[in-house]
XYZ file of C-alpha atoms in Angstrom:
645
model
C 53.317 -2.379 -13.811
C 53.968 -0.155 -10.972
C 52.290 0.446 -7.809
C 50.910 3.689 -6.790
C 48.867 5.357 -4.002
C 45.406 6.338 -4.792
C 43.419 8.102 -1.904
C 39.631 7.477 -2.346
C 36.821 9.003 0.298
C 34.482 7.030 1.184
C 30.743 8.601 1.965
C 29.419 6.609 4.160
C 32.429 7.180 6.597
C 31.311 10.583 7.133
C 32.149 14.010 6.361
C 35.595 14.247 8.489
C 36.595 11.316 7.738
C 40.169 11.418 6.192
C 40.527 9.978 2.491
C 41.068 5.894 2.326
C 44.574 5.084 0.578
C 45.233 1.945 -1.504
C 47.606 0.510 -3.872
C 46.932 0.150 -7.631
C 48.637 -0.351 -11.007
C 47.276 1.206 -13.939
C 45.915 -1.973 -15.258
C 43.542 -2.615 -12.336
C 40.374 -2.442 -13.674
C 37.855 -0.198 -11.515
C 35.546 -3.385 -10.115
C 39.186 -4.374 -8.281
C 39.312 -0.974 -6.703
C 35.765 -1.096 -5.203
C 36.921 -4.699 -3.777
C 40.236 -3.190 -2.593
C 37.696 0.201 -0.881
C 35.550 -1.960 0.877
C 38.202 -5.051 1.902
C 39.763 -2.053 3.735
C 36.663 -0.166 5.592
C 35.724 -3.360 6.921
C 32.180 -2.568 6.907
C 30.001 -4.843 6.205
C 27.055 -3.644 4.850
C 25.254 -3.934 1.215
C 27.528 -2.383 -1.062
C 25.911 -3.354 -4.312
C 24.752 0.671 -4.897
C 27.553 2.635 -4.198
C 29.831 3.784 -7.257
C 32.980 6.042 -7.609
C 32.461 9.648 -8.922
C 35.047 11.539 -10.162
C 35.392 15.103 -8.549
C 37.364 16.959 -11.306
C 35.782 15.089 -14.429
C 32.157 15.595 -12.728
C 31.827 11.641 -14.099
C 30.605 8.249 -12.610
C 33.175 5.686 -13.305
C 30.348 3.051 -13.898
C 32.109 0.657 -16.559
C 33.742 -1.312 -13.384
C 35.586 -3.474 -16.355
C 37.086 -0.354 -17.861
C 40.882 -0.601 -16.487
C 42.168 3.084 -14.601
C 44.756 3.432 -17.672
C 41.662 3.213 -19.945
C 39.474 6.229 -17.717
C 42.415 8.107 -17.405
C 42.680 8.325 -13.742
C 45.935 9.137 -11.815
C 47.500 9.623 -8.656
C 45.923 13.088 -8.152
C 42.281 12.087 -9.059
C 40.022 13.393 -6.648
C 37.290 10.004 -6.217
C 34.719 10.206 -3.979
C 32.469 6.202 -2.964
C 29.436 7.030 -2.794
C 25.549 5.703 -3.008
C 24.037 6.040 -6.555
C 20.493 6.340 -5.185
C 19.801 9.187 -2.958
C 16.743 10.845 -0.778
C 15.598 14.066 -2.756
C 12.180 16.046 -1.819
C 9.906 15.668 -4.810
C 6.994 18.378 -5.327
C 4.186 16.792 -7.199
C 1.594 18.630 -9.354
C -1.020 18.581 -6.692
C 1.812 20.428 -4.529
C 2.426 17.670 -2.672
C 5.894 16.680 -1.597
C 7.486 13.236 -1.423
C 10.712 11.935 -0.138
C 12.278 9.112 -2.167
C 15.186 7.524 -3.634
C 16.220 8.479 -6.896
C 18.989 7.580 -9.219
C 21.642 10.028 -9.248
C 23.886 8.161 -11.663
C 21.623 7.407 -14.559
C 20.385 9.743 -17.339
C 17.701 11.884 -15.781
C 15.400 10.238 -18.514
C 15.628 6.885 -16.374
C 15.680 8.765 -13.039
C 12.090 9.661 -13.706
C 11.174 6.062 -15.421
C 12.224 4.601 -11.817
C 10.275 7.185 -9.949
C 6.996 7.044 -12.670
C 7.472 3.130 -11.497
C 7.675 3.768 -7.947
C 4.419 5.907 -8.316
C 2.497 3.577 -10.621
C 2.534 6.165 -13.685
C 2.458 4.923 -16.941
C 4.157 6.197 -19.564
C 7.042 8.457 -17.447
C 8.599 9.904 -21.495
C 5.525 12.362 -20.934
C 7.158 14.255 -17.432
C 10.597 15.487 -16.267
C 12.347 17.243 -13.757
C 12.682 20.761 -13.210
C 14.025 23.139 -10.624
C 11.493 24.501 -8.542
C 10.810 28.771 -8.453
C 12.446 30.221 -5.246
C 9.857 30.922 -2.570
C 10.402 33.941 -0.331
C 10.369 32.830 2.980
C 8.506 34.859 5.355
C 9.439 34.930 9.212
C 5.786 33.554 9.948
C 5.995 30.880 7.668
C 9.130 29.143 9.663
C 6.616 27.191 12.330
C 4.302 25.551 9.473
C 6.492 22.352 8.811
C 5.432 21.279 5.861
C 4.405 17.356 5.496
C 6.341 15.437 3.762
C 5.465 11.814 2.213
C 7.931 9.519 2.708
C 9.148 6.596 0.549
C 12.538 6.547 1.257
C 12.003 2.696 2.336
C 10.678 1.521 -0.430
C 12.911 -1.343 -2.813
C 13.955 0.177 -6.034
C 12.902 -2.021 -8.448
C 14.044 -2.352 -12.329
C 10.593 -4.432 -13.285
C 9.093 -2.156 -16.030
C 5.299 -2.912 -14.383
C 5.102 -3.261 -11.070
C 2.875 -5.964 -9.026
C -0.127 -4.429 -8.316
C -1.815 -5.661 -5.197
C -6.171 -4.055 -4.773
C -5.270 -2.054 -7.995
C -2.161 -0.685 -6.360
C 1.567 -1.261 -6.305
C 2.421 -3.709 -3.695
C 4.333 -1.594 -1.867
C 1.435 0.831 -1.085
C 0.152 -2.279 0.619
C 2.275 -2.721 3.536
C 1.176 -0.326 6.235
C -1.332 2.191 6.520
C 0.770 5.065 5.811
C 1.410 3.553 2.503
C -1.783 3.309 1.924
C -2.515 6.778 3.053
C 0.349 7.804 0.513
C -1.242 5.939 -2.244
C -4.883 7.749 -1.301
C -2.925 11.001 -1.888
C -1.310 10.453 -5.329
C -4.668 8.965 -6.614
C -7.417 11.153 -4.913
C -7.791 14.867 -6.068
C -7.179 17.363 -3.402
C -9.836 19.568 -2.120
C -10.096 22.981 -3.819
C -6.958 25.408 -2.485
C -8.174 28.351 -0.234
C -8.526 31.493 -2.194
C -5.265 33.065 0.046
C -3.068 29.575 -1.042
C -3.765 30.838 -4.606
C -3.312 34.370 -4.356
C -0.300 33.418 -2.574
C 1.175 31.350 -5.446
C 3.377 32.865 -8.565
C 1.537 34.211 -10.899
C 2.985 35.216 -14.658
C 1.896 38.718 -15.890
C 2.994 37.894 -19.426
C 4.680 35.932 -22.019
C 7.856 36.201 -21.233
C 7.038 35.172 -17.134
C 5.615 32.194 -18.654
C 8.939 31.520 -20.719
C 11.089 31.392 -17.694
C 9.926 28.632 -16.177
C 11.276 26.075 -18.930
C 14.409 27.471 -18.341
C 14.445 25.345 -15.320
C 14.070 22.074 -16.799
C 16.918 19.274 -16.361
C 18.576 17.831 -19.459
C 17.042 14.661 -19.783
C 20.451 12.954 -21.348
C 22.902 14.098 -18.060
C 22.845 12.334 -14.575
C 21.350 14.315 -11.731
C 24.583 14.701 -10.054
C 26.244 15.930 -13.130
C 23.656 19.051 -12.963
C 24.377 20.013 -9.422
C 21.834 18.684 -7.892
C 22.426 17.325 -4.084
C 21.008 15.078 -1.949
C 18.101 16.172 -0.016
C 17.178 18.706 -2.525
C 14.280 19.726 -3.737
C 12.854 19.084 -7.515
C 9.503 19.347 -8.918
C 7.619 16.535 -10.880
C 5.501 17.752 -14.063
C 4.020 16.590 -17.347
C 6.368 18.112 -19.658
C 5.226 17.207 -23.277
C 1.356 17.730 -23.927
C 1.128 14.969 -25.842
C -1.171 12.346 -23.651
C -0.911 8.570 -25.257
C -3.369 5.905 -23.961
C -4.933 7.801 -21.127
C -6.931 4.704 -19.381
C -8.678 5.759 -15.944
C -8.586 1.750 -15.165
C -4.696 1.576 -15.122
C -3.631 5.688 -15.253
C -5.402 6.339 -12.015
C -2.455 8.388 -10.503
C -1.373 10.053 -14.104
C -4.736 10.849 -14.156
C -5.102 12.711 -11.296
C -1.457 14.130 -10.877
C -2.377 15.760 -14.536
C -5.960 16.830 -14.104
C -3.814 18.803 -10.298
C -1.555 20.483 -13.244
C -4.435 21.174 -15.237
C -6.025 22.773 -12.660
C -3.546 24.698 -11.058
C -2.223 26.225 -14.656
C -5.994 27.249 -14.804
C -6.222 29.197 -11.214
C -2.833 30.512 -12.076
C -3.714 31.895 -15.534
C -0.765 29.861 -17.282
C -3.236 29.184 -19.680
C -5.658 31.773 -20.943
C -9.635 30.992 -20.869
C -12.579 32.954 -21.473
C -15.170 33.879 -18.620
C -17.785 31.350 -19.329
C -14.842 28.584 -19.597
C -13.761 29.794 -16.021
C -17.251 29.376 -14.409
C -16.903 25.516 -16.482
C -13.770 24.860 -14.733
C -14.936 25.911 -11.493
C -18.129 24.043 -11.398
C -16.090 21.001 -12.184
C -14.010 21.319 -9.873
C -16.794 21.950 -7.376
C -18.664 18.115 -8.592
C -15.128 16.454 -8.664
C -14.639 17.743 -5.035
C -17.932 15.972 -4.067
C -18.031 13.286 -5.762
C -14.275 12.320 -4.653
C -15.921 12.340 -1.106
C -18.946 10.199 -1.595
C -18.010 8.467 -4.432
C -14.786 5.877 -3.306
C -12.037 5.435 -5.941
C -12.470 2.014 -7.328
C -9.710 0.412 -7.627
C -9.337 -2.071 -10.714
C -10.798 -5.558 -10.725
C -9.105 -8.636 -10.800
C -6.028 -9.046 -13.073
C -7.401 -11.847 -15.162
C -10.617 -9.710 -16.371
C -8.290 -6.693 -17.257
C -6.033 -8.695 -19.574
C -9.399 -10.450 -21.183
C -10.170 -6.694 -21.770
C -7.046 -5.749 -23.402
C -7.162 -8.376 -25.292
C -10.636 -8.308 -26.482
C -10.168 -4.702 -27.410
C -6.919 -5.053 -29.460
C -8.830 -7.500 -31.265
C -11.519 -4.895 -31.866
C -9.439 -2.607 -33.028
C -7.341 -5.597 -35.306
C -10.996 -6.318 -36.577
C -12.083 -2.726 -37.419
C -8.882 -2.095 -39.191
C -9.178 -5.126 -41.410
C -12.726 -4.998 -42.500
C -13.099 -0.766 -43.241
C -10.838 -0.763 -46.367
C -13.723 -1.595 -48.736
C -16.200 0.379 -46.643
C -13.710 3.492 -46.558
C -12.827 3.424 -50.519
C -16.384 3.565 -51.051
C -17.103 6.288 -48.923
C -13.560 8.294 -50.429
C -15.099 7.686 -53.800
C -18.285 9.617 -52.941
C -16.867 12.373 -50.128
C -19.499 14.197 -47.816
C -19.469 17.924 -48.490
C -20.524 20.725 -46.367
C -22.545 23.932 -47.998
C -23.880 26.445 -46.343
C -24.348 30.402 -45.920
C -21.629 31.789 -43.700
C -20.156 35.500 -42.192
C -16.576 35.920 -42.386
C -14.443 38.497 -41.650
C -10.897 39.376 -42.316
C -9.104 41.303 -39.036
C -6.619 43.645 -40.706
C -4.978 46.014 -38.337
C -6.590 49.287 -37.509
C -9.942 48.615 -40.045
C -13.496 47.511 -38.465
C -14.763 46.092 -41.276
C -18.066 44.059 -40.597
C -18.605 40.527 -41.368
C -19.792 39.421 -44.909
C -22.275 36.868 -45.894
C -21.209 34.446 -48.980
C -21.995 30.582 -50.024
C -19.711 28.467 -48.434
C -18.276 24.618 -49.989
C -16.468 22.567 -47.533
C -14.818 19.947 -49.408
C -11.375 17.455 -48.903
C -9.050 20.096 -46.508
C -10.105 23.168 -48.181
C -13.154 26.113 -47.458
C -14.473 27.735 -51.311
C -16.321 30.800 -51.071
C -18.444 32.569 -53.465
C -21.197 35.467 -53.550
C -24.046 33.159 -53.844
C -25.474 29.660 -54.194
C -26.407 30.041 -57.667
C -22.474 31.141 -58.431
C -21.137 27.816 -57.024
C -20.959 26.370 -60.155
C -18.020 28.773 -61.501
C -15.361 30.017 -59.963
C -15.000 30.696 -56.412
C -13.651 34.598 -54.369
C -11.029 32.059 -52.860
C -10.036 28.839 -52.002
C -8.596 28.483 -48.080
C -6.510 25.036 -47.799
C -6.726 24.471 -44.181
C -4.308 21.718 -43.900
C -1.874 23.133 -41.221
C -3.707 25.677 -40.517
C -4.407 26.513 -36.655
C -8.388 26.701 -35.496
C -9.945 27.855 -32.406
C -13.546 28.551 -30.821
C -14.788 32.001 -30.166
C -18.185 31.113 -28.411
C -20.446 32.336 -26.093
C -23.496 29.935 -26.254
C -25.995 32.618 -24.257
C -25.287 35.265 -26.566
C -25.701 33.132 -29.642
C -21.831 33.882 -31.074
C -20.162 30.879 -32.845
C -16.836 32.020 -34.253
C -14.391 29.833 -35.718
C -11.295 31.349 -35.645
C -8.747 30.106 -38.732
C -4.998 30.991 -38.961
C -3.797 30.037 -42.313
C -0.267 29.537 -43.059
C 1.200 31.602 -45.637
C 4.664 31.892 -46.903
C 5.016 35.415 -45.099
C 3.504 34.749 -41.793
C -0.376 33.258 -40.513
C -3.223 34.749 -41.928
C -6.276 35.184 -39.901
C -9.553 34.555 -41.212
C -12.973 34.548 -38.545
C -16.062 32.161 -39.843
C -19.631 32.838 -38.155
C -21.827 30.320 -37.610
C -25.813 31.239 -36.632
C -26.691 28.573 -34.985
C -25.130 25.416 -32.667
C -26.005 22.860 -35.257
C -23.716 24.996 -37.656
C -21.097 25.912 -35.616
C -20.700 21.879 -34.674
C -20.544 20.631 -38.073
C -18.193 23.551 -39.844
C -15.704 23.482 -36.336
C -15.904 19.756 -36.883
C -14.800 19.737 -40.702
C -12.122 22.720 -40.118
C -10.576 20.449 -36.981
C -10.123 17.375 -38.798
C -8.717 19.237 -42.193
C -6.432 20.679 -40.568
C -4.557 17.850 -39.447
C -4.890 17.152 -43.128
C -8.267 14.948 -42.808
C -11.109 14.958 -45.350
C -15.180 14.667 -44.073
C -15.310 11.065 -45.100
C -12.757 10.454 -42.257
C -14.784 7.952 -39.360
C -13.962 10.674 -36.565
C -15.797 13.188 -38.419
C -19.254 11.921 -36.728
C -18.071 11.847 -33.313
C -15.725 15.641 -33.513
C -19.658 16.448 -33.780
C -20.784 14.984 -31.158
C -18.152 16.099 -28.168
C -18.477 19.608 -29.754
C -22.021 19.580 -28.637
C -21.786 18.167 -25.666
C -19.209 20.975 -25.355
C -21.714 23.825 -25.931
C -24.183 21.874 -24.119
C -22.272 22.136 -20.659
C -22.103 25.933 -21.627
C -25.433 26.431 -21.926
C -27.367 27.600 -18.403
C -30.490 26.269 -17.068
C -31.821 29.995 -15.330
C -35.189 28.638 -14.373
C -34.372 25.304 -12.413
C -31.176 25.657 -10.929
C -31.212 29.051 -8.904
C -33.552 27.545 -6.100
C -32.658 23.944 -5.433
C -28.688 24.534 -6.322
C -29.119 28.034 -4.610
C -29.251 26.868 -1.071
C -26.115 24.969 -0.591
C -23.891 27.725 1.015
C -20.768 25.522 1.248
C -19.561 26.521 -1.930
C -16.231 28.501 -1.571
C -16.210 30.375 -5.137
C -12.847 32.109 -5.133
C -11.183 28.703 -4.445
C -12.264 27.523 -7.957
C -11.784 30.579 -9.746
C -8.492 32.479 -11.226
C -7.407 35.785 -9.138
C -8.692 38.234 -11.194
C -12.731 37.145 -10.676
C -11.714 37.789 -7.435
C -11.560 41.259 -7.884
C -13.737 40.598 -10.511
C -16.858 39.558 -8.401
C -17.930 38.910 -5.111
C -18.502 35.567 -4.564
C -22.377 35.555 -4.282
C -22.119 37.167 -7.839
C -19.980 34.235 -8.664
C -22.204 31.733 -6.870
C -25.352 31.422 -9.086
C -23.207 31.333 -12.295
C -20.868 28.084 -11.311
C -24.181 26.457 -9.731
C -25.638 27.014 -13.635
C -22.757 25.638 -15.286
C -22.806 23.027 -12.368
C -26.476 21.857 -13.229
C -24.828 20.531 -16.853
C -22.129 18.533 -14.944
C -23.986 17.339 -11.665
C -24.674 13.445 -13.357
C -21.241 12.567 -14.570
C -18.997 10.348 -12.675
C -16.147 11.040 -10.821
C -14.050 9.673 -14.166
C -15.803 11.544 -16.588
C -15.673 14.677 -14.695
C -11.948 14.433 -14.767
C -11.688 13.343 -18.464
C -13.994 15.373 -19.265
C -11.986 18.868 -17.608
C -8.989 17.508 -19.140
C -11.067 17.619 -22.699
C -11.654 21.027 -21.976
C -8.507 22.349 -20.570
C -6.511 20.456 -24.101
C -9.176 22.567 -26.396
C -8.401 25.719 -25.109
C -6.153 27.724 -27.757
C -3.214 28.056 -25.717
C -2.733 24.579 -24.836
C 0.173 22.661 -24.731
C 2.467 25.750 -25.383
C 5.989 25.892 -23.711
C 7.332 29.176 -24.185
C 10.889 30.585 -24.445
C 12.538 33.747 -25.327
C 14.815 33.904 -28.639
C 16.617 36.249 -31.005
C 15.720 35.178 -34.707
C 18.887 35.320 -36.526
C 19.008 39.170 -38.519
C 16.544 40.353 -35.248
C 17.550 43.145 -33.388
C 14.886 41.941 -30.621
C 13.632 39.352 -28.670
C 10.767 37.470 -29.862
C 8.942 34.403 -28.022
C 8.952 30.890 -29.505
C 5.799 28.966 -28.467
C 6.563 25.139 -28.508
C 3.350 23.209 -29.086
C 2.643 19.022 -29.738
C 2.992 19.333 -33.274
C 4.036 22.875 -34.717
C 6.440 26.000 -33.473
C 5.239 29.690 -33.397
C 6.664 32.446 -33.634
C 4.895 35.477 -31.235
C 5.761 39.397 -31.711
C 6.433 40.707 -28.197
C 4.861 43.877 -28.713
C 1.772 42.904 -29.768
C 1.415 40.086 -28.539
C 0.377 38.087 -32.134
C 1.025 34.906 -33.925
C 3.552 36.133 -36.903
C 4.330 32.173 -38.208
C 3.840 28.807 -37.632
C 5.822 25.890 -38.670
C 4.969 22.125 -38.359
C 6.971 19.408 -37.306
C 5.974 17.635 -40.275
C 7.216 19.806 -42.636
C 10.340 19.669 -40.702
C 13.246 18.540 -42.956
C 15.935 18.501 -40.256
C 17.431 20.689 -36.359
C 20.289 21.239 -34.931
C 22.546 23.077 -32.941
C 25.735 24.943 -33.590
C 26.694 24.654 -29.487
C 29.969 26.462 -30.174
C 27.620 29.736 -30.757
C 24.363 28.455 -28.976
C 21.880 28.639 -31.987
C 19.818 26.396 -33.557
C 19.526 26.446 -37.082
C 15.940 24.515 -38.502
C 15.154 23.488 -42.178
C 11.196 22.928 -43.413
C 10.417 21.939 -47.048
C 9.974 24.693 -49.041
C 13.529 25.770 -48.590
C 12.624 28.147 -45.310
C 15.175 28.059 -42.627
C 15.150 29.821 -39.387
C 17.926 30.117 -37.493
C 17.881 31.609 -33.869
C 19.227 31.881 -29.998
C 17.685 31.265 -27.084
C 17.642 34.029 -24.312
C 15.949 32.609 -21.250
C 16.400 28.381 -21.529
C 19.799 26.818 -22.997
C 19.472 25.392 -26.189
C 19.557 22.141 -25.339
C 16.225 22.152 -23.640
C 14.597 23.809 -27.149
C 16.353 21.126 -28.949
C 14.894 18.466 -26.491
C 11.382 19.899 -26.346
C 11.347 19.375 -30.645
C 13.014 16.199 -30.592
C 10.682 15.095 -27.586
C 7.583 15.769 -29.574
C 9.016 14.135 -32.537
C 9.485 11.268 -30.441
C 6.076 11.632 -28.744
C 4.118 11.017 -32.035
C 6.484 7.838 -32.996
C 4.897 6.152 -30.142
C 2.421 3.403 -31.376
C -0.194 0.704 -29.775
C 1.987 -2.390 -30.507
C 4.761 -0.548 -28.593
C 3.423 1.046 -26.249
C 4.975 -1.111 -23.105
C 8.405 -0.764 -24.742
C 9.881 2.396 -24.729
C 12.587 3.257 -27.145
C 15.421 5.083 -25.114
C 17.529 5.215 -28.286
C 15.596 7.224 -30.554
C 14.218 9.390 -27.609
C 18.021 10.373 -26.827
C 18.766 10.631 -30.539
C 15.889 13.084 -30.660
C 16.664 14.993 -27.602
C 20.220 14.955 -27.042
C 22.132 16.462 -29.723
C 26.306 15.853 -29.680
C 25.743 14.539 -26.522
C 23.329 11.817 -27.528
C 24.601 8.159 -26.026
């Protein structure tokens, strides 16, 4: 074979550098062209990273047996020898920024496994990267230099758990700045000062909301392949709200990195709550604050006892599993019902109907109704089948309102149907039922007992104490309301109006531990009704408008822009099969029932739609047994469409 020139630059040389020329045939394979490169830099250094890119192609040539014949490469290719791991600045969810190496050759998917590793995260499938929102940059802001974390120094390792040395990686272990790097990924920060928050981007509506997961990398394409350079500046986030295994013993960084994104899409009104869940959230906030600086994070025991733990439990749960099936077919054969006098109303637009009292039978997944007790025996008004169906509280425990709100699917959009309760014990049992049915569970199911139980101790952290807080609570002045509450109580109240009503809801809170307090936000924050939606802005095929499509965990919905309602909901499990036409940019869906939807996106490619779908598909695939195995496959046959490896 012939002999030809090809003219390679090499990185690390520097920017004016001219190009370095060597001879190859077309059979050389691409490993003999890195020996040729670095035979004639005559560096020596570790060269064990670096890789050639390939300028016009935008592709790593990473198969070093492949021969140049086999890639395609001539005389005219434009190769660049470079590094595969560079420095980027990462913004965490407690808007905190790191500097560290990350992999610009590999499918972002691993990118983020290697930096969830670095970090000591478990389970990385739940967060990606995204583009961060452009901050105007004011002239006063030039002399506050940010402060940056760095971990630029620590060893990449491919070890799917890393050593962990007092509870934390052993790298965190080597110097006090490590350490003090660890303290800040695993400690929450102290409530932001009402001008940080006013400060940050707010969204004014549905649509501001959308834009932001427009910004989201493709998980199946290499950093570098999406532009991104070194030294930039990306944003780490929990992506998917879909939160497997959440153990505070291992997950103490995932644990605290989410309950910072909880927290700020709650002071940014990302996520809609009512008033009396805002004064919740604050006094939460306010206990985890304090207790996070008396209380020191306890970091896990000794190895030996954890796996004894783990063990012990699977067993439990090997145990339970084995001896219920006798227990359970009895219980199936003679199903708890609920019956009861309820109100319930029917919103239909533009009527103000009151609510109605009738005799209500909860049985399996569905809600009878009829006009008395007496008439239960015959037919009922209606039967409601709440499998599928979406539910959500309407409560205010001081003024004695218990709503359960129902949308019911219907072949021409979501019905809404409201249920009043009169009293706590009521509301608990009925929300508890109407939960569990509709994710297609009857009474008898074990959980039934204990969807009781948190409900209550729900209401009961709702519920204020007027007598015996206001003067022991009362006198500590330190408390900084509008740095634990959303904007608009800001204008809203004054913050000694604000004052007595967190210190109520704080009296309900004040024993927990620091743990609980966090789980026990989190709880909160994932049973509000907007959680765990990812909007996006579409055109439904035969639309002359824009409509927004709310991604949730384990259903899609489809929201009227004017209005502002819930016209349909589909669930993944009715799902017969997705996918894209990328020629025309519109994804086409099938559920059972023969309804297909077919639409566009407006304000996020395609791709990321297709890979939010696939990625909760994926999500709920996960199981105990494999949960320390992930399985890349599937989650890239899920997610990446014709592009999947």
């Amino acid at each position: 074979m012939a002999a030809w020139d090809l003219s390679v630059t090499v990185e690390d040389l520097g920017s004016d550098a001219p190009p370095v020329t060597i001879s190859v045939a077309s059979d050389l394979h691409v490993g003999g062209v890195i020996v040729k490169l670095v035979e004639k830099t005559q560096i020596k250094r570790d060269w064990s990273d670096h890789a050639l890119w390939w300028e016009q192609k935008q592709q790593w040539l990473l198969r070093t047996a492949w021969t140049l014949e086999k890639y395609g490469i001539h005389a005219d290719a434009r190769l660049v020898f470079m590094p595969q791991h560079k420095p980027i600045k990462l913004g965490l969810p407690n808007g905190k920024t790191l500097q560290l190496k990350a992999c610009f050759s590999n499918p972002v998917f691993q990118t983020v496994m290697g930096i969830c590793r670095m970090l000591n995260i478990r389970h990385p499938e739940e967060l990606s990267l995204l583009r961060p929102v452009e901050e105007k940059k004011k002239k006063k802001d030039k002399d506050l230099a940010e402060e940056i974390y760095d971990l630029t120094e620590v060893p990449l390792s491919s070890v799917s758990r890393p050593c962990l040395y007092n509870g934390m990686p052993a790298h965190f272990a080597d110097s006090e700045q490590m350490e003090d790097v660890y303290k800040m990924l695993s400690i929450t920060q102290p409530p932001p000062a009402p001008e940080v928050i006013a400060k940050q981007y707010r969204p004014a509506s549905v649509v501001d909301k959308a834009h932001i997961n427009g910004r989201w990398l493709d998980s199946s394409r290499c950093l570098k392949k999406q532009g991104i350079q070194e030294n930039d500046r990306l944003w780490l986030r929990f992506k998917y709200y879909a939160f497997y295994d959440m153990d505070p013993k291992y997950d103490v960084v995932r644990l605290t990195q989410l309950y910072e994104q909880a927290r700020w899409a709650i002071l940014l009104e990302d996520v809609d709550c009512t008033e009396e869940e805002m004064m919740l959230f604050g006094a939460l906030q306010y206990h985890i604050n304090k207790v996070s600086l008396t209380e020191p994070q306890t970091l896990s025991s000794s190895a030996a006892l954890d796996d004894l733990e783990s063990a012990l439990m699977s067993l439990e749960v090997k145990m339970e599993g084995e001896s219920s099936s006798a227990s359970e077919m009895l219980e199936n054969m003679t199903a708890p019902e609920l019956n009861d006098y309820l109100k319930i109303f029917r919103p239909k637009r533009l009527t103000l109907k009151g609510y109605k009292q009738y005799w209500f039978k909860f049985q399996d997944t569905s809600i009878s109704y009829f006009k008395s007790k007496e008439e239960s025996i015959g037919e009922p008004i209606q039967q409601i089948n709440l499998k599928g169906c979406e539910v959500a509280p309407d409560v205010n425990v001081t003024a004695q309102k218990f709503l359960i709100r129902l949308l019911i699917p219907a072949p021409e959009g979501m019905n809404e149907v409201y249920l009043r309760c009169e009293n706590e014990q009521q509301y608990a049992q009925w929300m508890a039922g109407c939960r569990l049915a509709s994710k297609g569970k009857s009474l008898a199911d074990s959980s039934f007992q204990s969807e009781i139980q948190s409900i209550r101790s729900f209401l009961a952290m709702q519920k204020t104490n007027s007598g015996s807080s206001n003067n022991a609570a009362a006198s500590d002045e330190s408390i900084n309301t509008h740095s634990l509450v959303s904007p608009r109580y800001h204008k809203k109240y004054k913050p000694k109006q604000l004052t007595p009503r967190i210190l109520d809801a704080y009296q309900n809170v004040a024993q927990l531990s620091l743990t609980d307090a966090l789980m026990r936000f989190l709880q909160i924050w994932q049973a509000l009704p907007d959680f765990g939606l990812s909007y996006v802005v579409v055109r439904f095929k035969g639309s002359r408008k824009d409509e927004v499509l709310g991604i949730a965990p384990n259903r899609l919905i489809r929201i009227d822009l004017g209005v502002g309602d819930v016209v349909k909901t589909w669930r993944y499990n009715n799902m017969k099969q997705w996918n894209v036409n990328w020629d025309i940019k519109q994804m086409a869906i099938e559920f059972e029932g023969n309804v297909n939807i077919a639409f566009g996106c407006v304000t996020a490619d395609c791709k990321i739609v297709h890979e939010f779908i696939g990625g909760y598909i994926f999500m709920s695939t996960r199981s105990r047994e494999k949960s320390d195995t992930l399985n890349e496959e599937l989650f890239h046959k899920l997610t990446g469409g014709h592009e999947a490896l």
